[in-house]
Short mmCIF file of C-alpha atoms in Angstrom, two decimals:
data_model
loop_
_atom_site.label_atom_id
_atom_site.label_comp_id
_atom_site.label_asym_id
_atom_site.label_seq_id
_atom_site.Cartn_x
_atom_site.Cartn_y
_atom_site.Cartn_z
CA GLN A 11 -13.91 0.40 -3.40
CA SER A 12 -14.88 2.09 -0.14
CA ALA A 13 -11.95 3.02 2.06
CA LEU A 14 -11.91 0.40 5.31
CA THR A 15 -13.09 2.65 8.17
CA GLN A 16 -10.70 3.60 10.79
CA PRO A 17 -10.80 6.20 13.91
CA ALA A 18 -8.83 9.08 12.86
CA SER A 19 -6.58 9.42 16.19
CA VAL A 20 -5.63 7.22 18.96
CA SER A 21 -3.23 8.32 21.97
CA GLY A 22 -1.80 6.72 25.18
CA SER A 23 0.89 7.15 27.53
CA PRO A 24 4.29 5.41 27.55
CA GLY A 25 3.87 2.14 28.71
CA GLN A 26 0.12 1.79 28.07
CA SER A 27 -1.47 -0.25 25.52
CA ILE A 28 -3.63 0.91 22.61
CA THR A 29 -5.68 -0.76 19.92
CA ILE A 30 -6.41 0.69 16.61
CA SER A 31 -9.83 -0.72 14.61
CA CYS A 32 -10.28 -1.34 11.06
CA THR A 33 -13.78 -1.94 9.64
CA GLY A 34 -14.72 -3.26 6.52
CA THR A 35 -17.23 -5.41 4.67
CA SER A 36 -18.17 -8.97 3.66
CA SER A 37 -16.41 -7.88 0.67
CA ASP A 38 -13.24 -7.61 2.07
CA LEU A 39 -12.04 -7.49 5.70
CA GLY A 40 -14.99 -9.90 6.49
CA THR A 41 -14.01 -12.67 4.01
CA TYR A 42 -10.09 -12.79 3.37
CA THR A 43 -7.35 -12.97 5.83
CA TYR A 44 -5.19 -10.97 3.61
CA VAL A 45 -5.26 -8.05 6.04
CA SER A 46 -2.13 -5.96 6.70
CA TRP A 47 -1.06 -3.16 8.84
CA TYR A 48 1.32 -0.24 8.18
CA GLN A 49 3.65 2.47 9.90
CA GLN A 50 4.04 5.41 8.09
CA HIS A 51 6.42 8.40 9.97
CA PRO A 52 6.26 11.61 8.37
CA GLY A 53 7.74 11.85 5.06
CA LYS A 54 8.93 8.05 5.02
CA ALA A 55 7.24 5.29 2.75
CA PRO A 56 4.97 2.91 4.97
CA LYS A 57 6.38 -0.05 6.52
CA LEU A 58 4.66 -3.57 7.10
CA MET A 59 4.05 -4.16 10.64
CA ILE A 60 1.43 -7.12 10.39
CA HIS A 61 0.35 -9.29 7.56
CA ASP A 62 -2.22 -12.21 7.26
CA VAL A 63 -4.24 -10.59 10.30
CA SER A 64 -1.82 -11.37 12.89
CA GLN A 65 1.67 -12.33 11.19
CA ARG A 66 4.83 -10.25 12.29
CA PRO A 67 7.60 -10.07 9.77
CA SER A 68 10.91 -10.38 10.77
CA GLY A 69 12.37 -7.49 12.83
CA VAL A 70 8.91 -6.13 13.69
CA SER A 71 8.60 -5.57 17.33
CA ASP A 72 6.47 -8.31 19.34
CA ARG A 73 4.84 -5.35 20.78
CA PHE A 74 2.55 -5.34 17.71
CA SER A 75 0.00 -7.61 17.61
CA GLY A 76 -3.21 -8.12 15.07
CA SER A 77 -6.50 -10.15 15.15
CA LYS A 78 -9.48 -10.04 13.36
CA SER A 79 -13.38 -10.85 14.39
CA GLY A 80 -16.02 -10.70 11.60
CA ASN A 81 -15.71 -7.44 9.54
CA THR A 82 -13.17 -5.82 11.75
CA ALA A 83 -9.59 -6.12 12.42
CA SER A 84 -7.39 -4.70 15.09
CA LEU A 85 -3.80 -3.58 15.73
CA THR A 86 -2.90 -3.55 19.35
CA ILE A 87 0.57 -1.97 20.09
CA SER A 88 1.59 -2.68 23.77
CA GLY A 89 4.26 -1.03 25.94
CA LEU A 90 3.81 2.09 24.02
CA GLN A 91 7.12 3.76 23.10
CA ALA A 92 7.91 7.53 21.84
CA GLU A 93 8.99 5.89 18.24
CA ASP A 94 5.56 4.16 17.92
CA GLU A 95 4.07 7.56 17.09
CA ALA A 96 3.41 7.66 13.46
CA ASP A 97 0.39 6.98 10.90
CA TYR A 98 -0.98 3.32 10.48
CA TYR A 99 -3.06 2.23 7.86
CA CYS A 100 -5.03 -0.99 7.74
CA SER A 101 -5.52 -3.11 4.19
CA SER A 102 -7.66 -5.82 2.75
CA TYR A 103 -7.86 -7.61 -0.16
CA THR A 104 -11.03 -7.67 -1.84
CA ARG A 105 -13.70 -9.76 -3.49
CA THR A 106 -13.13 -7.89 -7.01
CA ASP A 107 -9.22 -8.83 -6.83
CA THR A 108 -8.22 -5.43 -5.80
CA LEU A 109 -6.73 -3.94 -2.40
CA VAL A 110 -8.16 -1.19 -0.25
CA PHE A 111 -6.78 0.70 2.83
CA GLY A 112 -8.22 2.50 5.69
CA GLY A 113 -8.00 6.23 5.99
CA GLY A 114 -5.56 5.82 8.62
CA THR A 115 -5.00 6.37 12.28
CA LYS A 116 -2.39 9.13 13.64
CA VAL A 117 -0.91 7.72 16.92
CA THR A 118 0.29 10.07 19.69
CA VAL A 119 2.20 8.83 22.40
CA LEU A 120 1.21 11.45 25.11
CA GLN B 106 17.72 -7.54 0.43
CA VAL B 107 14.57 -6.66 -1.48
CA GLN B 108 14.61 -3.21 -3.05
CA VAL B 109 12.47 -1.33 -5.30
CA VAL B 110 14.09 1.70 -6.50
CA GLN B 111 11.67 4.33 -8.43
CA SER B 112 12.37 7.20 -11.24
CA GLY B 113 10.02 9.56 -12.94
CA GLY B 114 7.51 11.86 -10.99
CA GLY B 115 7.50 15.60 -11.96
CA VAL B 116 5.25 18.50 -12.56
CA VAL B 117 3.00 17.97 -15.39
CA GLN B 118 -0.01 20.01 -16.97
CA PRO B 119 -3.72 18.69 -16.65
CA GLY B 120 -4.62 16.34 -19.39
CA ARG B 121 -1.08 15.42 -20.41
CA SER B 122 0.81 12.13 -19.93
CA LEU B 123 3.72 10.88 -17.62
CA ARG B 124 5.32 7.39 -17.21
CA LEU B 125 6.64 6.19 -13.67
CA SER B 126 9.32 3.24 -13.44
CA CYS B 127 10.33 1.08 -11.19
CA GLU B 128 13.47 -1.01 -10.99
CA ALA B 129 13.51 -4.06 -8.63
CA SER B 130 16.53 -6.09 -7.30
CA GLY B 131 17.08 -8.76 -4.56
CA PHE B 132 14.52 -11.08 -5.49
CA THR B 133 12.98 -13.12 -8.34
CA PHE B 134 11.09 -10.23 -9.85
CA ARG B 135 9.16 -12.39 -12.59
CA SER B 136 7.64 -14.34 -9.46
CA TYR B 137 5.77 -11.66 -7.50
CA GLY B 138 2.73 -9.51 -8.19
CA MET B 139 3.65 -5.72 -7.97
CA HIS B 140 1.55 -2.75 -7.09
CA TRP B 141 1.10 0.89 -7.26
CA VAL B 142 -0.29 2.90 -4.25
CA ARG B 143 -0.32 6.75 -4.16
CA GLN B 144 -0.64 9.35 -1.28
CA ALA B 145 -2.22 13.02 -2.25
CA PRO B 146 -0.43 15.39 0.23
CA GLY B 147 -1.72 15.23 3.77
CA LYS B 148 -3.93 12.40 2.96
CA GLY B 149 -4.19 8.66 3.48
CA LEU B 150 -2.84 5.74 1.19
CA GLU B 151 -4.97 4.81 -1.86
CA TRP B 152 -4.29 1.71 -3.65
CA VAL B 153 -3.99 2.19 -7.15
CA ALA B 154 -3.23 -0.96 -9.56
CA LEU B 155 -1.85 -4.26 -9.54
CA ILE B 156 -0.39 -6.58 -12.00
CA SER B 157 0.35 -10.32 -11.57
CA HIS B 158 3.65 -11.82 -11.75
CA ASP B 159 3.29 -12.95 -15.50
CA GLY B 160 1.12 -9.59 -16.10
CA ASN B 161 -1.65 -11.50 -17.33
CA THR B 162 -3.97 -9.95 -14.55
CA GLU B 163 -4.16 -6.16 -14.30
CA ASN B 164 -6.74 -4.17 -11.92
CA TYR B 165 -7.48 -0.68 -11.03
CA VAL B 166 -9.29 1.38 -8.54
CA ASP B 167 -12.11 2.74 -10.22
CA SER B 168 -11.15 6.54 -10.56
CA VAL B 169 -7.76 5.88 -12.81
CA LYS B 170 -9.53 3.01 -15.00
CA GLY B 171 -9.17 3.81 -18.98
CA ARG B 172 -6.31 6.35 -17.86
CA PHE B 173 -3.72 4.44 -16.20
CA THR B 174 -1.95 1.23 -17.66
CA ILE B 175 0.40 -0.81 -15.11
CA SER B 176 2.86 -3.04 -17.07
CA ARG B 177 5.91 -4.89 -16.37
CA ASP B 178 9.21 -6.11 -18.13
CA ASN B 179 10.20 -9.31 -16.34
CA SER B 180 13.44 -9.50 -18.46
CA GLY B 181 14.61 -6.11 -17.27
CA ASN B 182 13.03 -6.03 -13.76
CA THR B 183 10.97 -3.03 -14.07
CA LEU B 184 7.31 -2.02 -13.45
CA TYR B 185 5.82 0.71 -14.99
CA LEU B 186 2.60 2.90 -14.72
CA GLN B 187 1.70 4.90 -17.74
CA MET B 188 -0.65 7.71 -16.75
CA ASN B 189 -2.98 9.48 -19.29
CA SER B 190 -5.36 12.29 -18.96
CA LEU B 191 -3.93 13.77 -15.95
CA ARG B 192 -5.95 15.36 -13.59
CA PRO B 193 -5.32 17.78 -10.44
CA GLU B 194 -6.62 15.39 -8.29
CA ASP B 195 -3.73 12.63 -9.31
CA THR B 196 -1.49 14.96 -7.32
CA ALA B 197 0.17 12.55 -5.13
CA VAL B 198 3.33 10.39 -4.02
CA TYR B 199 3.18 7.41 -5.75
CA TYR B 200 4.75 4.32 -4.56
CA CYS B 201 5.82 1.02 -6.21
CA ALA B 202 5.46 -2.17 -4.14
CA ARG B 203 5.76 -5.56 -4.25
CA SER B 204 3.50 -8.21 -2.93
CA LEU B 205 4.52 -9.70 0.18
CA HIS B 206 3.65 -13.32 -1.09
CA PRO B 207 4.22 -14.35 -4.94
CA TYR B 208 0.44 -13.54 -5.13
CA PHE B 209 -0.95 -9.99 -5.19
CA ASP B 210 -2.75 -10.11 -2.06
CA GLN B 211 -0.96 -7.88 0.31
CA VAL B 212 1.64 -5.07 -0.08
CA GLY B 213 5.12 -6.28 1.36
CA TYR B 214 7.83 -3.91 0.38
CA TRP B 215 7.51 -0.32 -0.75
CA GLY B 216 9.71 1.84 -3.10
CA GLN B 217 10.77 5.46 -1.90
CA GLY B 218 8.02 7.28 -3.67
CA ALA B 219 7.74 9.70 -6.52
CA LEU B 220 6.00 13.02 -6.35
CA VAL B 221 3.45 13.67 -9.23
CA THR B 222 2.22 17.19 -9.28
CA VAL B 223 -0.51 17.67 -12.05
CA SER B 224 -0.85 21.58 -12.06
CA SER B 225 -1.20 24.43 -15.37
#
């Protein structure tokens, strides 16, 4: 039950695009399409941004997109805005019928 | 709309027990898997446990196996987490969460969180 691997921090200027990677194994992310991304602002509960690798829930901006290749999933934020500054976590279903989260990535808008 | 409202939490001594509760509304509770996820102070999210819609399947992260028990009351739309033999490293905000789909493959909706502090 090792955590998925994410970069600790990513930064970008307003209007730019950034991509956050999330690396797992063949026991989780590499096998399943049950991959999600969550945004968390300080002191708040997480919010679902992407599910099933690339699906956006209703109400989530289309500036957020997800993809997966092999054992690595990615979240891209286009047209970066100040309100996107937050922590982002990936998650995957696993072969043992459990879930696993990534360590989290702090996004800074310069 | 989907709501999960948590209660419980607080300060407890090492080795003691505590039960968290989570009341659901806005959806057919008995049709969805449920999860508990925790976040230690200043740390990332850690999945803790899941239970299937009918309560027949429970799974746990290794660090809580044998100490924590997830359960549900479908007639009362309530999810529970019984935490026994608590350790200081169990100190965290605990989130109750509903699966996005009826199965328990992804977390979709989160409660507000409840802080559990294990300290003497």
